[in-house]
Coordinates of C-alpha atoms in Angstrom, one line a residue:
Chain A
X1 CA 120.2 94.9 143.5
X2 CA 120.3 92.5 140.7
X3 CA 119.9 88.8 141.5
X4 CA 122.8 86.5 140.7
X5 CA 120.8 84.9 138.0
X6 CA 120.1 88.2 136.3
X7 CA 123.8 89.1 136.6
X8 CA 124.7 85.8 135.1
X9 CA 122.4 86.3 132.1
X10 CA 123.4 89.9 131.5
X11 CA 127.1 88.9 131.8
X12 CA 126.7 85.9 129.5
X13 CA 124.8 88.0 127.0
X14 CA 127.5 90.7 127.3
X15 CA 130.2 88.1 126.7
X16 CA 128.4 86.9 123.6
X17 CA 128.3 90.4 122.2
X18 CA 124.7 91.0 123.2
X19 CA 124.7 93.6 125.9
X20 CA 121.6 95.4 126.9
X21 CA 119.2 96.8 125.8
X22 CA 118.2 93.3 124.8
X23 CA 114.8 94.0 126.2
X24 CA 114.0 96.8 123.8
X25 CA 111.0 96.1 121.7
X26 CA 108.6 97.6 119.3
X27 CA 110.9 97.3 116.4
X28 CA 113.8 99.5 117.5
X29 CA 116.5 97.6 119.3
X30 CA 118.1 96.1 116.2
X31 CA 118.7 99.6 114.9
X32 CA 121.2 100.2 117.7
X33 CA 124.8 99.2 118.1
X34 CA 124.7 97.3 121.4
X35 CA 128.5 96.8 121.5
X36 CA 129.2 100.5 122.4
X37 CA 127.9 103.5 124.1
X38 CA 128.1 107.2 123.6
X39 CA 127.9 109.7 126.4
X40 CA 126.6 113.2 125.7
X41 CA 125.9 116.3 127.7
X42 CA 123.2 118.7 126.5
X43 CA 119.9 120.5 127.1
X44 CA 116.5 118.8 126.8
X45 CA 114.4 120.2 123.9
X46 CA 111.6 117.7 124.2
X47 CA 110.5 115.0 126.7
X48 CA 108.0 112.7 125.0
X49 CA 106.1 110.6 127.6
X50 CA 104.3 108.4 125.1
X51 CA 103.9 105.0 123.6
X52 CA 105.3 102.9 122.2
X53 CA 108.5 104.4 123.7
X54 CA 109.3 107.3 125.9
X55 CA 112.0 109.5 124.3
X56 CA 114.2 112.5 125.0
X57 CA 115.3 115.0 122.4
X58 CA 118.3 117.1 123.5
X59 CA 120.7 119.6 121.9
X60 CA 124.5 118.8 122.2
X61 CA 127.0 121.5 121.4
X62 CA 130.5 120.3 120.2
X63 CA 133.8 122.0 120.7
X64 CA 133.3 124.1 117.6
X65 CA 130.0 125.4 118.7
X66 CA 128.0 123.2 116.3
X67 CA 124.6 122.1 117.8
X68 CA 123.2 118.6 117.1
X69 CA 119.8 117.6 118.2
X70 CA 120.0 114.0 119.6
X71 CA 117.2 111.6 120.4
X72 CA 117.3 108.9 123.1
X73 CA 114.5 106.4 123.3
X74 CA 113.7 104.1 126.2
X75 CA 110.9 101.8 127.3
X76 CA 107.2 102.5 127.4
X77 CA 105.6 104.7 130.0
X78 CA 104.2 101.7 131.8
X79 CA 107.6 100.2 132.1
X80 CA 109.3 103.5 133.0
X81 CA 106.7 104.1 135.7
X82 CA 108.3 101.2 137.6
X83 CA 111.5 103.2 137.6
X84 CA 109.6 106.1 139.2
X85 CA 109.4 108.1 136.0
X86 CA 106.4 110.2 135.0
X87 CA 105.5 113.0 132.6
X88 CA 107.4 115.5 134.7
X89 CA 110.7 113.5 135.0
X90 CA 112.4 115.8 132.5
X91 CA 111.4 119.0 130.9
X92 CA 112.6 121.4 128.2
X93 CA 115.7 123.3 129.3
X94 CA 116.9 120.6 131.7
X95 CA 120.7 120.0 131.6
X96 CA 121.4 116.3 131.3
X97 CA 124.2 113.8 130.7
X98 CA 122.9 110.9 128.6
X99 CA 124.5 107.6 127.7
X100 CA 123.1 105.8 124.7
X101 CA 123.7 102.8 122.5
X102 CA 123.9 104.7 119.2
X103 CA 122.1 104.1 115.9
X104 CA 124.1 101.7 113.7
X105 CA 123.7 104.0 110.8
X106 CA 125.2 107.0 112.5
X107 CA 122.1 109.2 112.9
X108 CA 122.1 111.1 116.2
X109 CA 119.8 108.7 117.9
X110 CA 120.2 106.0 120.5
X111 CA 118.6 103.7 123.0
X112 CA 118.9 105.1 126.5
X113 CA 121.4 103.4 128.9
X114 CA 121.8 106.1 131.5
X115 CA 120.6 109.6 132.4
X116 CA 122.2 111.9 134.9
X117 CA 119.3 114.2 135.8
X118 CA 119.7 118.0 136.6
X119 CA 119.7 117.3 140.3
X120 CA 122.5 114.7 139.9
X121 CA 120.5 111.5 140.4
X122 CA 121.0 108.8 137.9
X123 CA 118.6 106.5 136.1
X124 CA 120.7 103.5 135.0
X125 CA 118.9 101.2 132.5
X126 CA 122.0 99.4 131.3
X127 CA 120.8 96.2 132.9
X128 CA 117.3 96.5 131.5
X129 CA 114.2 98.3 132.9
X130 CA 113.7 98.8 136.5
X131 CA 112.1 97.1 139.5
X132 CA 108.7 95.5 139.7
Chain B
X1 CA 130.7 75.1 105.5
X2 CA 134.0 76.1 107.1
X3 CA 134.8 75.4 110.7
X4 CA 134.8 79.1 111.3
X5 CA 131.4 79.7 109.9
X6 CA 130.2 76.6 111.6
X7 CA 131.4 78.0 114.9
X8 CA 129.9 81.3 114.1
X9 CA 126.6 79.6 113.5
X10 CA 126.9 77.7 116.8
X11 CA 127.6 80.9 118.7
X12 CA 124.8 82.8 116.9
X13 CA 122.5 79.9 117.7
X14 CA 123.6 79.9 121.4
X15 CA 123.1 83.6 121.6
X16 CA 119.7 83.3 120.1
X17 CA 118.7 80.4 122.3
X18 CA 120.0 82.2 125.4
X19 CA 118.0 85.3 124.4
X20 CA 114.8 83.4 123.9
X21 CA 115.1 81.2 126.9
X22 CA 116.6 83.4 129.6
X23 CA 115.9 87.1 128.9
X24 CA 112.2 87.0 129.0
X25 CA 112.5 85.2 132.3
X26 CA 114.7 88.0 133.7
X27 CA 112.4 90.6 132.3
X28 CA 109.4 88.9 133.9
X29 CA 111.2 88.6 137.2
X30 CA 112.5 92.1 137.3
X31 CA 115.5 93.2 139.2
X32 CA 116.3 91.4 142.4
X33 CA 113.4 89.1 142.2
X34 CA 115.2 85.9 141.3
X35 CA 117.7 84.0 143.3
X36 CA 116.0 83.9 146.7
X37 CA 112.9 81.6 146.9
X38 CA 109.7 83.5 146.9
X39 CA 108.4 83.8 150.5
X40 CA 104.8 83.4 149.2
X41 CA 105.4 80.3 146.9
X42 CA 104.4 77.9 149.7
X43 CA 101.2 79.7 150.8
X44 CA 98.1 77.6 150.5
X45 CA 96.0 78.2 147.3
X46 CA 92.9 77.0 145.6
X47 CA 93.9 75.1 142.4
X48 CA 90.6 76.2 140.8
X49 CA 91.2 79.9 141.5
X50 CA 93.5 81.7 139.0
X51 CA 92.3 85.2 140.0
X52 CA 95.1 87.7 140.3
X53 CA 97.6 89.7 138.4
X54 CA 100.3 87.6 136.6
X55 CA 103.2 88.2 134.4
X56 CA 104.2 85.8 131.6
X57 CA 107.6 84.3 131.4
X58 CA 108.6 82.1 128.6
X59 CA 110.0 82.0 125.1
X60 CA 108.8 85.0 123.1
X61 CA 109.2 83.0 119.8
X62 CA 108.2 79.5 120.8
X63 CA 110.6 76.7 119.8
X64 CA 109.5 73.4 118.3
X65 CA 107.9 75.0 115.3
X66 CA 106.5 72.3 113.0
X67 CA 107.2 72.3 109.3
X68 CA 105.0 74.8 107.5
X69 CA 102.7 74.3 104.5
X70 CA 103.8 76.2 101.3
X71 CA 101.1 78.8 102.1
X72 CA 102.3 79.0 105.7
X73 CA 105.9 79.3 104.6
X74 CA 105.1 82.1 102.2
X75 CA 103.3 84.1 104.9
X76 CA 106.1 83.4 107.4
X77 CA 108.7 84.6 104.9
X78 CA 106.7 87.8 104.2
X79 CA 106.6 88.6 108.0
X80 CA 109.7 90.6 109.0
X81 CA 110.1 91.1 112.7
X82 CA 111.7 94.3 113.8
X83 CA 112.2 93.3 117.4
X84 CA 114.0 90.0 117.3
X85 CA 113.1 86.7 115.7
X86 CA 114.7 83.8 113.8
X87 CA 118.3 84.4 113.0
X88 CA 118.8 86.3 109.8
X89 CA 115.2 87.4 109.6
X90 CA 115.5 90.6 111.5
X91 CA 115.7 94.0 109.8
X92 CA 115.4 97.4 111.2
X93 CA 111.8 98.5 111.0
X94 CA 110.3 95.3 109.6
X95 CA 106.6 94.9 109.1
X96 CA 105.3 93.8 112.5
X97 CA 101.6 94.8 112.6
X98 CA 102.3 96.0 116.2
X99 CA 104.2 98.9 114.6
X100 CA 101.0 100.2 113.0
X101 CA 99.0 99.6 116.2
X102 CA 97.1 96.8 114.6
X103 CA 95.7 94.5 117.3
X104 CA 98.2 92.0 118.7
X105 CA 95.7 89.2 118.7
X106 CA 95.7 86.2 121.0
X107 CA 97.9 84.6 122.2
X108 CA 100.6 87.0 121.2
X109 CA 99.3 89.7 123.6
X110 CA 99.9 87.3 126.5
X111 CA 103.5 86.8 125.9
X112 CA 104.8 90.3 126.6
X113 CA 106.0 89.7 130.1
X114 CA 106.8 93.3 130.8
X115 CA 103.1 93.9 131.0
X116 CA 100.8 92.1 133.4
X117 CA 97.6 90.1 132.8
X118 CA 94.8 90.0 135.3
X119 CA 92.6 87.0 135.5
X120 CA 89.1 87.4 137.1
X121 CA 86.8 84.5 137.7
X122 CA 83.1 85.2 137.5
X123 CA 80.1 83.0 137.4
X124 CA 80.1 81.3 134.0
X125 CA 83.2 83.0 132.7
X126 CA 86.8 83.9 133.3
X127 CA 88.0 87.3 132.0
X128 CA 91.6 88.0 131.1
X129 CA 92.6 91.7 131.1
X130 CA 95.8 92.5 129.3
X131 CA 97.8 95.6 130.2
X132 CA 99.6 95.5 126.9
X133 CA 97.3 97.1 124.3
X134 CA 94.7 97.4 127.0
X135 CA 92.4 94.6 125.8
X136 CA 90.5 91.7 127.3
X137 CA 89.4 88.2 126.4
X138 CA 86.4 86.2 127.8
X139 CA 86.7 82.4 128.4
X140 CA 83.2 81.1 128.6
X141 CA 82.9 78.5 131.4
X142 CA 79.1 77.9 131.2
X143 CA 79.2 74.7 129.2
X144 CA 78.7 76.2 125.7
X145 CA 80.4 74.7 122.7
X146 CA 82.8 76.5 120.4
X147 CA 80.9 78.0 117.4
X148 CA 81.2 75.9 114.3
X149 CA 81.4 78.8 111.9
X150 CA 82.5 81.8 114.0
X151 CA 82.9 85.3 112.8
X152 CA 86.7 85.7 112.7
X153 CA 88.1 88.2 115.2
X154 CA 91.6 89.2 116.4
X155 CA 91.2 87.6 119.8
X156 CA 89.0 84.6 118.8
X157 CA 86.3 82.8 120.7
X158 CA 87.2 80.9 123.9
X159 CA 85.5 78.3 126.1
X160 CA 87.0 76.6 129.1
X161 CA 86.5 73.7 131.5
X162 CA 88.3 72.2 134.5
X163 CA 89.9 68.8 133.9
X164 CA 91.0 67.9 137.4
X165 CA 93.1 70.9 138.5
X166 CA 93.9 72.0 135.0
X167 CA 91.9 74.7 133.2
X168 CA 91.6 73.7 129.6
X169 CA 90.8 76.5 127.3
X170 CA 89.8 75.8 123.7
X171 CA 89.5 78.6 121.1
X172 CA 88.9 79.3 117.5
X173 CA 87.5 82.1 115.4
X174 CA 90.8 83.9 114.9
X175 CA 91.0 86.1 111.8
X176 CA 94.6 85.2 111.2
X177 CA 95.6 88.8 110.5
X178 CA 97.7 89.0 113.7
X179 CA 101.0 87.2 114.2
X180 CA 100.5 84.1 116.3
X181 CA 103.9 84.8 118.0
X182 CA 106.8 87.1 117.9
X183 CA 109.1 86.3 115.1
X184 CA 106.4 86.5 112.5
X185 CA 104.8 83.1 113.0
X186 CA 101.5 83.2 111.2
X187 CA 98.2 81.5 111.9
X188 CA 95.0 81.4 109.9
X189 CA 91.2 81.4 110.3
X190 CA 91.4 77.6 110.6
X191 CA 93.5 77.9 113.8
X192 CA 92.3 76.0 116.8
X193 CA 94.2 76.6 120.1
X194 CA 94.1 74.5 123.2
X195 CA 95.6 76.1 126.4
X196 CA 96.2 74.3 129.7
X197 CA 96.6 76.3 132.8
X198 CA 97.7 74.6 136.0
X199 CA 98.5 76.3 139.2
X200 CA 101.8 74.8 140.2
X201 CA 102.1 76.6 143.5
X202 CA 100.8 79.8 145.0
X203 CA 102.9 82.0 142.9
X204 CA 103.0 80.1 139.6
X205 CA 100.7 79.0 136.9
X206 CA 102.1 76.7 134.2
X207 CA 100.8 77.0 130.7
X208 CA 101.1 74.8 127.7
X209 CA 99.4 75.3 124.3
X210 CA 98.7 73.3 121.3
X211 CA 98.0 75.1 118.0
X212 CA 96.3 73.1 115.3
X213 CA 96.3 75.0 112.0
X214 CA 96.5 72.8 109.0
X215 CA 96.5 75.7 106.6
X216 CA 99.8 76.9 108.0
X217 CA 101.5 74.0 110.0
X218 CA 101.7 70.4 108.8
X219 CA 101.2 69.1 112.4
X220 CA 100.0 70.5 115.7
X221 CA 102.5 72.8 117.4
X222 CA 103.2 71.9 121.0
X223 CA 104.2 75.0 122.9
X224 CA 105.6 75.5 126.4
X225 CA 105.5 75.0 129.3
X226 CA 105.6 78.8 129.9
X227 CA 104.9 80.3 133.2
X228 CA 102.6 83.0 134.7
X229 CA 104.2 84.4 137.8
X230 CA 102.1 86.1 140.5
X231 CA 102.8 89.8 140.5
X232 CA 101.3 91.1 143.7
X233 CA 103.1 94.5 143.5
X234 CA 101.7 95.2 140.0
X235 CA 98.7 97.2 139.2
X236 CA 97.0 97.2 135.8
X237 CA 98.0 100.3 133.9
X238 CA 97.1 101.6 130.5
X239 CA 99.4 100.6 127.8
X240 CA 97.5 101.6 124.7
X241 CA 98.8 101.8 121.2
X242 CA 97.7 105.3 119.9
X243 CA 98.3 105.5 116.2
X244 CA 99.2 109.2 116.3
X245 CA 101.8 108.6 119.0
X246 CA 103.1 105.6 117.0
X247 CA 103.4 107.8 113.9
X248 CA 105.3 110.5 115.7
X249 CA 107.7 107.9 117.2
X250 CA 108.1 106.3 113.7
X251 CA 109.0 109.6 112.1
X252 CA 111.2 111.0 114.8
X253 CA 112.9 107.8 116.2
X254 CA 112.4 104.4 114.7
X255 CA 112.7 105.4 111.0
X256 CA 115.8 107.7 111.2
X257 CA 117.5 105.3 113.7
X258 CA 117.0 102.4 111.4
X259 CA 117.1 103.6 107.9
X260 CA 119.1 106.2 106.0
X261 CA 116.9 108.5 103.9
X262 CA 116.2 107.0 100.4
X263 CA 117.0 103.5 101.5

């Protein structure tokens, strides 16, 4: 549960057009449009558990059958470890639903806001990275 | 300037200030940590013992930046942060040396509150271990003086002594190739840093810094107070910057997310 202070800051930042992932670092967050999210369902093609940021590549098939390979980056392995993630959290072939803040220039890349894992559990990073 | 652009400037300034001041604190505190007083804050402590795992909380790009010299301004203007910095200075990608796995240098490495720092007091020295970039720094406590003509390094040369209950750390010997702080603030081989660590309560160390670097800044830069918060649930992990991983990430994520081909 988020503290009142954290909620206030996140709410205030949101009101001012600065929703998460304000914590993103290593030169990527300003590439993403933090005012909107995109939700996609697809199949994991690569789970990269590495610095500076963990990322997931996944294939998304549109209604016409066209497949686009998307990428969703998140925080570093050290930070994601606090959310209980590890190198086996996702694997190639996993079916996932992923919400991202998308690239401002329209490439199929985004910063990870939420993942619905194959077993249905959810990692929600929309308020920043996870517990201590 | 019109009212509208004035207002926009004020809002942008407020957003920036809020980001700098509040968000690192939230980051450092993590979820659900703030609000209720810490149950351990009132425990007894030894003011001269800073041993433990701590997380930094404070402005990432320190305010109160003094006017820069022409050479300092030229270096500052050439530094383009990719992760947030002075308004109008950000660009996707940028040229932050961190993005090439260059060493972060001191004190920048301290300021990433997502990653803990462990202080260990030994006879004659204090060692700081940094999870971020997995480096350490020695603060010599054996009475030696700072070298007059040090060989410059990324993390400098540090000595310390106790002034009452305040640990005063003086350092020099920085090579000036790192950024002093996020936002692209430079420092030079002439830099001399004085840090003051004071344990405010069981859970908190207050830090202030003074950077004197006449090649870059026209007067000393007073920074802080920032805070080191005790992080008893943390362990020191390994956050290395591996150039091959950085390159893969650059090619597959950072570059295509931030810049169209040919631009």
